[in-house]
């Protein structure tokens, strides 16, 4: 049974529900020195006067996007408090977390640690249920100046149209009588995020709410395996499958670009809704694969499997960031980022994302258990590749 395609998921349910997700072991150790220098240089160049320091509460914060937000915000002079269940001990930016105030509770039934406290802004990274958003927003509304809710482009599902802008109508109810359980989950997730956006805006007010809708995020500390095919297989050389037609567009974004941009939106007192989508210009799957291949010293031989019939018959409907074009997924790689770029969203080069992700994956940040789980998973494309290549050659010889 195929997995539902969810661009962004919460900490609590990601392992269960996202594409081929596995446990996160945040990045530390070798291979990340260059990235740490990059962050320090970038943050320092835009550092704020201490008098403008903001008190930021992050709901979540120990998972994929949170540590990047925290590291960037701290280096820009802000004060950070996290609210978590206390079950994930972050090791990414370990020294930075020594400066973070940690509150323990549960969004399901224990918000006591948030009572009677004041912050300038709250970033909701862990909004997994509409009632969670309502409860925290109601509790914090008189003591916090701004609510930032991390949503998802899943609010647009089904993606019938191209050029999906922030103003497009959202699906607010799951259709009845859905027989496909995976599609039901995809609907559930998008509807939950859409209604949570509305709850945050209703309680805090339009001028005091920021909604961020990420597409597929990647980069160091990614909790899923969905992008690992490229930085793990291209450096090996040999034949590497590139699924999709030459002009199929792809969209993705480095998690650090989203995290850092969110902090700048807060500093600039922005409000409104933004699609956190990259790259900055249209990119096809062939352009993506070609550019990624050039990052590594050992060049792979790219084999373009561009026949949809073959791909469908062989259960190859996605290899992130590529997704096979279909009626309900036509727009997922055609979301507009114009408004976000006008409001300060910037992008690292693909080469930086690819190299940093490669170095992180092959560092001591990932233990042998997770790495082996990925490498030996028979469902992963790299373990199906040999068989698929043989089938593709026979298919083309007919």
Coordinates of C-alpha atoms in Angstrom, one line a residue:
X1 CA 0.0 0.0 0.0
X2 CA 1.4 3.4 -1.0
X3 CA 2.1 6.0 1.7
X4 CA 0.3 9.3 1.8
X5 CA 2.2 12.3 0.5
X6 CA 2.5 14.8 3.3
X7 CA 4.9 17.8 2.8
X8 CA 5.1 18.6 6.5
X9 CA 4.1 16.7 9.6
X10 CA 4.3 17.1 13.3
X11 CA 6.9 15.7 15.7
X12 CA 4.4 13.3 17.4
X13 CA 3.0 11.6 14.4
X14 CA 5.7 11.9 11.8
X15 CA 7.2 8.5 12.4
X16 CA 3.9 6.8 12.0
X17 CA 2.4 8.7 9.1
X18 CA 5.0 10.4 6.8
X19 CA 6.7 9.0 3.8
X20 CA 9.2 6.2 4.8
X21 CA 9.9 8.2 8.0
X22 CA 12.3 7.0 10.7
X23 CA 13.5 8.2 14.0
X24 CA 15.5 11.4 14.1
X25 CA 19.0 11.5 15.5
X26 CA 19.9 15.2 15.2
X27 CA 23.1 16.3 13.7
X28 CA 26.4 16.6 15.6
X29 CA 30.0 15.8 15.0
X30 CA 32.0 15.7 11.9
X31 CA 30.9 17.0 8.5
X32 CA 28.9 20.0 9.9
X33 CA 31.7 22.4 10.7
X34 CA 31.3 24.2 7.5
X35 CA 27.5 24.6 8.1
X36 CA 28.1 25.9 11.6
X37 CA 30.5 28.5 10.2
X38 CA 27.9 29.5 7.5
X39 CA 25.2 29.9 10.2
X40 CA 27.4 32.0 12.4
X41 CA 28.5 34.3 9.5
X42 CA 24.9 34.7 8.2
X43 CA 23.4 35.4 11.6
X44 CA 26.2 37.8 12.6
X45 CA 25.9 39.8 9.4
X46 CA 22.3 40.5 10.3
X47 CA 22.5 40.5 14.0
X48 CA 20.1 42.7 16.0
X49 CA 20.8 45.3 18.6
X50 CA 20.3 43.7 22.0
X51 CA 17.7 46.3 22.8
X52 CA 15.5 44.6 20.1
X53 CA 15.8 41.2 21.6
X54 CA 12.6 39.2 21.4
X55 CA 11.3 36.6 23.8
X56 CA 10.2 33.7 21.6
X57 CA 8.3 30.7 22.8
X58 CA 8.5 27.6 20.5
X59 CA 5.9 24.9 20.9
X60 CA 8.1 21.9 20.0
X61 CA 11.6 23.0 19.0
X62 CA 13.6 19.8 19.5
X63 CA 12.8 18.2 16.1
X64 CA 13.6 19.0 12.5
X65 CA 12.9 22.7 12.0
X66 CA 13.0 23.8 15.6
X67 CA 16.8 23.5 16.3
X68 CA 17.5 25.5 13.1
X69 CA 15.1 28.2 14.3
X70 CA 16.6 28.2 17.7
X71 CA 20.3 28.4 16.6
X72 CA 19.5 31.3 14.2
X73 CA 17.4 33.2 16.7
X74 CA 19.9 32.9 19.5
X75 CA 22.7 34.1 17.3
X76 CA 20.6 37.2 16.5
X77 CA 20.2 38.0 20.1
X78 CA 16.8 36.6 20.9
X79 CA 15.7 34.7 24.0
X80 CA 14.2 31.3 23.5
X81 CA 11.8 29.1 25.6
X82 CA 10.6 25.7 24.4
X83 CA 7.6 23.8 25.4
X84 CA 7.8 20.0 24.8
X85 CA 6.9 16.7 26.4
X86 CA 10.6 16.4 27.4
X87 CA 11.0 13.1 25.5
X88 CA 13.4 14.2 22.8
X89 CA 16.9 15.3 24.0
X90 CA 18.2 17.6 21.2
X91 CA 21.9 17.1 20.2
X92 CA 21.8 19.4 17.2
X93 CA 23.5 22.7 18.2
X94 CA 24.0 21.2 21.7
X95 CA 25.9 24.3 23.0
X96 CA 23.1 26.6 21.8
X97 CA 20.5 24.6 23.7
X98 CA 22.3 25.3 26.9
X99 CA 20.9 28.9 26.5
X100 CA 17.3 27.7 26.0
X101 CA 14.7 27.7 28.8
X102 CA 12.9 24.4 28.6
X103 CA 9.2 24.0 29.8
X104 CA 7.7 20.6 30.0
X105 CA 4.0 19.7 29.4
X106 CA 1.7 18.2 26.9
X107 CA -0.5 19.9 24.3
X108 CA -3.0 17.1 24.7
X109 CA -3.8 17.8 28.4
X110 CA -1.2 19.8 30.3
X111 CA -0.5 23.5 29.4
X112 CA 0.1 24.5 33.0
X113 CA 3.8 25.5 32.4
X114 CA 2.5 28.2 29.9
X115 CA 0.1 29.9 32.3
X116 CA 0.9 33.4 33.5
X117 CA 4.0 33.8 31.3
X118 CA 4.6 36.5 28.7
X119 CA 6.4 36.3 25.4
X120 CA 6.7 38.5 22.3
X121 CA 5.9 35.7 20.0
X122 CA 5.0 32.0 19.9
X123 CA 6.0 29.7 17.1
X124 CA 3.7 26.6 16.8
X125 CA 5.8 23.9 15.2
X126 CA 3.8 21.0 16.8
X127 CA 0.2 21.8 15.9
X128 CA -1.1 18.3 15.1
X129 CA -4.8 18.8 16.1
X130 CA -7.2 21.7 15.7
X131 CA -8.0 21.6 19.4
X132 CA -4.3 22.0 20.3
X133 CA -4.1 25.2 18.3
X134 CA -7.3 26.6 19.8
X135 CA -6.2 25.7 23.4
X136 CA -2.7 27.3 23.2
X137 CA -3.9 30.3 21.3
X138 CA -6.7 31.0 23.8
X139 CA -4.3 30.5 26.7
X140 CA -1.6 32.8 25.3
X141 CA -3.6 35.4 23.5
X142 CA -3.4 38.1 26.2
X143 CA 0.2 37.4 27.1
X144 CA 1.8 37.0 23.6
X145 CA 2.1 39.5 20.8
X146 CA 2.2 37.3 17.8
X147 CA 1.2 33.7 16.9
X148 CA 3.2 31.9 14.2
X149 CA 1.6 28.7 13.0
X150 CA 3.5 26.2 10.9
X151 CA 1.0 24.7 8.5
X152 CA 1.7 22.9 5.2
X153 CA 0.9 23.2 1.4
X154 CA -1.2 20.1 2.2
X155 CA -4.0 22.6 2.9
X156 CA -4.4 22.7 -0.9
X157 CA -5.0 19.0 -1.4
X158 CA -6.2 17.8 -3.8
X159 CA -3.9 19.9 -5.9
X160 CA -6.0 20.2 -9.0
X161 CA -4.6 23.6 -10.1
X162 CA -1.2 25.1 -10.9
X163 CA 0.1 28.3 -9.5
X164 CA -1.5 27.8 -6.1
X165 CA -1.3 31.2 -4.2
X166 CA -1.9 31.9 -0.6
X167 CA -5.4 33.2 -1.4
X168 CA -6.7 30.0 -3.0
X169 CA -9.7 28.4 -1.3
X170 CA -8.9 25.6 1.1
X171 CA -10.6 22.3 1.6
X172 CA -12.1 22.4 5.1
X173 CA -13.9 19.1 5.2
X174 CA -13.0 15.6 4.4
X175 CA -15.2 14.2 1.6
X176 CA -17.5 11.4 2.7
X177 CA -17.2 7.7 1.6
X178 CA -13.5 7.8 0.8
X179 CA -12.4 4.2 0.4
X180 CA -8.6 4.8 0.1
X181 CA -7.2 5.0 3.6
X182 CA -4.0 6.7 2.4
X183 CA -6.1 9.4 0.6
X184 CA -8.2 9.8 3.7
X185 CA -5.1 10.5 5.8
X186 CA -3.9 13.0 3.2
X187 CA -7.3 14.8 3.4
X188 CA -7.4 14.6 7.2
X189 CA -4.0 16.2 7.5
X190 CA -4.7 19.0 5.0
X191 CA -8.1 19.7 6.5
X192 CA -6.6 19.8 10.0
X193 CA -3.9 22.2 9.0
X194 CA -6.4 24.5 7.2
X195 CA -8.8 24.6 10.1
X196 CA -5.9 25.2 12.5
X197 CA -4.8 28.2 10.5
X198 CA -8.3 29.6 10.8
X199 CA -8.4 29.0 14.6
X200 CA -5.1 30.8 15.1
X201 CA -6.2 33.8 13.0
X202 CA -9.6 33.9 14.7
X203 CA -8.2 33.9 18.2
X204 CA -5.1 36.1 17.7
X205 CA -6.4 38.3 14.9
X206 CA -5.3 38.8 11.3
X207 CA -2.7 41.4 12.2
X208 CA -1.1 39.2 14.9
X209 CA -0.8 35.9 13.1
X210 CA 1.7 34.5 10.6
X211 CA 0.9 31.3 8.8
X212 CA 3.8 29.4 7.1
X213 CA 3.0 26.7 4.6
X214 CA 6.2 24.6 3.8
X215 CA 6.5 22.3 0.9
X216 CA 8.8 19.3 1.1
X217 CA 11.7 20.3 3.4
X218 CA 15.1 18.8 3.3
X219 CA 18.5 19.4 4.7
X220 CA 20.6 18.4 7.8
X221 CA 18.5 16.6 10.5
X222 CA 15.7 15.6 8.1
X223 CA 13.5 13.1 10.0
X224 CA 12.5 11.2 6.9
X225 CA 14.5 9.3 4.4
X226 CA 12.5 10.7 1.4
X227 CA 15.4 12.8 0.0
X228 CA 18.3 10.5 0.9
X229 CA 18.3 8.7 -2.4
X230 CA 20.1 11.6 -4.1
X231 CA 23.0 12.5 -1.6
X232 CA 23.6 8.8 -0.9
X233 CA 23.5 7.3 -4.4
X234 CA 24.9 10.0 -6.7
X235 CA 28.4 10.0 -5.0
X236 CA 28.7 6.2 -5.6
X237 CA 28.7 6.7 -9.4
X238 CA 27.3 4.0 -11.7
X239 CA 23.8 4.1 -13.0
X240 CA 21.2 6.2 -11.0
X241 CA 17.5 6.3 -12.0
X242 CA 15.9 9.7 -12.5
X243 CA 12.1 9.1 -12.8
X244 CA 9.8 11.5 -14.6
X245 CA 9.5 13.4 -17.8
X246 CA 12.0 16.0 -18.8
X247 CA 9.7 19.0 -18.1
X248 CA 8.2 17.7 -14.8
X249 CA 8.6 20.5 -12.3
X250 CA 9.9 19.9 -8.7
X251 CA 9.6 22.0 -5.6
X252 CA 11.4 21.6 -2.3
X253 CA 13.1 23.8 0.2
X254 CA 16.1 23.7 2.6
X255 CA 14.7 23.6 6.1
X256 CA 17.3 26.2 7.2
X257 CA 15.8 28.7 4.6
X258 CA 12.4 28.3 6.2
X259 CA 13.6 28.5 9.8
X260 CA 15.7 31.6 9.3
X261 CA 13.1 33.4 7.2
X262 CA 10.5 32.8 9.9
X263 CA 12.7 34.5 12.5
X264 CA 13.2 37.5 10.1
X265 CA 9.4 37.7 9.5
X266 CA 9.0 38.0 13.2
X267 CA 11.7 40.6 13.6
X268 CA 10.1 42.7 10.8
X269 CA 6.6 42.4 12.4
X270 CA 5.1 40.8 9.3
X271 CA 1.7 39.2 9.4
X272 CA -0.2 37.1 6.9
X273 CA 0.0 33.8 5.1
X274 CA 3.0 32.6 3.2
X275 CA 3.9 29.5 1.1
X276 CA 7.4 28.4 2.1
X277 CA 8.2 27.0 -1.3
X278 CA 11.4 26.7 -3.4
X279 CA 13.4 26.9 -5.5
X280 CA 13.3 30.5 -6.5
X281 CA 12.6 29.7 -10.2
X282 CA 11.1 26.7 -12.0
X283 CA 13.2 23.6 -11.9
X284 CA 12.6 20.3 -13.6
X285 CA 13.5 16.9 -12.3
X286 CA 16.2 16.6 -14.9
X287 CA 17.7 19.9 -14.0
X288 CA 17.5 18.9 -10.3
X289 CA 19.3 15.6 -10.9
X290 CA 21.9 17.2 -13.2
X291 CA 22.7 19.9 -10.7
X292 CA 22.8 17.5 -7.7
X293 CA 25.1 15.1 -9.6
X294 CA 27.6 17.9 -10.2
X295 CA 28.1 18.4 -6.5
X296 CA 30.1 15.2 -6.0
X297 CA 33.5 14.3 -7.3
X298 CA 32.3 10.9 -8.5
X299 CA 29.7 11.5 -11.2
X300 CA 26.8 9.1 -11.6
X301 CA 25.4 8.0 -15.0
X302 CA 21.8 9.3 -14.9
X303 CA 19.2 7.0 -16.4
X304 CA 16.1 9.0 -17.3
X305 CA 13.0 6.8 -16.8
X306 CA 10.4 9.1 -18.5
X307 CA 7.5 6.7 -19.3
X308 CA 4.6 7.2 -16.9
X309 CA 3.1 3.8 -17.8
X310 CA 6.4 2.1 -16.8
X311 CA 6.7 4.1 -13.6
X312 CA 3.1 3.3 -12.5
X313 CA 3.5 -0.4 -13.3
X314 CA 6.6 -0.5 -11.2
X315 CA 5.3 1.4 -8.2
X316 CA 7.6 4.4 -8.8
X317 CA 5.2 7.3 -8.3
X318 CA 7.5 9.6 -6.3
X319 CA 11.2 10.1 -5.6
X320 CA 11.2 13.3 -3.7
X321 CA 11.2 16.0 -4.8
X322 CA 9.6 14.5 -7.9
X323 CA 6.0 13.3 -7.9
X324 CA 4.3 11.7 -10.8
X325 CA 1.9 14.2 -12.4
X326 CA -1.7 13.2 -11.9
X327 CA -5.1 14.9 -11.5
X328 CA -5.0 15.3 -7.8
X329 CA -1.2 16.0 -7.5
X330 CA -0.8 18.3 -10.5
X331 CA -0.3 21.4 -8.4
X332 CA 1.9 20.1 -5.6
X333 CA 5.0 21.1 -7.5
X334 CA 3.4 24.2 -8.9
X335 CA 2.8 26.3 -5.8
X336 CA 3.5 30.0 -6.0
X337 CA 6.3 31.5 -3.9
X338 CA 6.1 35.0 -5.3
X339 CA 4.6 36.6 -2.2
X340 CA 7.1 34.9 0.1
X341 CA 10.1 36.0 -2.0
X342 CA 8.7 39.6 -1.9
X343 CA 8.7 39.3 1.9
X344 CA 12.3 38.1 2.3
X345 CA 12.4 34.4 1.6
X346 CA 15.9 33.5 0.3
X347 CA 17.4 30.3 -0.9
X348 CA 20.7 28.4 -0.4
X349 CA 22.1 26.9 -3.6
X350 CA 21.0 23.3 -4.2
X351 CA 24.7 22.3 -4.0
X352 CA 24.9 23.5 -0.4
X353 CA 21.8 21.6 0.6
X354 CA 23.0 18.5 -1.1
X355 CA 26.5 18.6 0.3
X356 CA 25.4 19.4 3.8
X357 CA 22.8 16.7 3.8
X358 CA 25.4 14.2 2.5
X359 CA 27.9 15.2 5.2
X360 CA 25.3 15.0 7.9
X361 CA 24.1 11.6 6.9
X362 CA 27.6 10.2 6.8
X363 CA 28.7 11.8 10.1
X364 CA 28.5 10.4 13.6
X365 CA 25.2 12.3 13.9
X366 CA 23.5 9.2 12.5
X367 CA 23.9 5.9 14.4
X368 CA 24.4 2.6 12.7
X369 CA 20.9 1.4 13.4
X370 CA 19.2 4.2 11.5
X371 CA 21.7 4.1 8.7
X372 CA 21.4 0.3 8.3
X373 CA 17.7 0.5 8.4
X374 CA 17.7 2.8 5.4
X375 CA 20.4 1.0 3.5
X376 CA 18.7 -2.4 3.9
X377 CA 15.1 -1.3 3.4
X378 CA 13.8 -3.3 0.4
X379 CA 11.3 -0.6 -0.4
X380 CA 13.8 2.1 -0.8
X381 CA 14.6 3.1 -4.4
X382 CA 18.3 2.3 -4.1
X383 CA 17.5 -1.3 -3.3
X384 CA 15.0 -1.6 -6.2
X385 CA 17.3 0.2 -8.6
X386 CA 19.1 -2.7 -10.1
X387 CA 15.9 -4.6 -10.9
X388 CA 14.2 -1.4 -12.2
X389 CA 17.1 -0.7 -14.5
X390 CA 16.9 -4.2 -16.0
X391 CA 13.2 -3.8 -16.5
X392 CA 13.6 -0.4 -18.1
X393 CA 16.2 -1.6 -20.6
X394 CA 13.9 -4.5 -21.6
X395 CA 10.9 -2.1 -21.8
X396 CA 12.8 0.2 -24.1
X397 CA 14.0 -2.6 -26.3
X398 CA 10.5 -3.7 -27.3

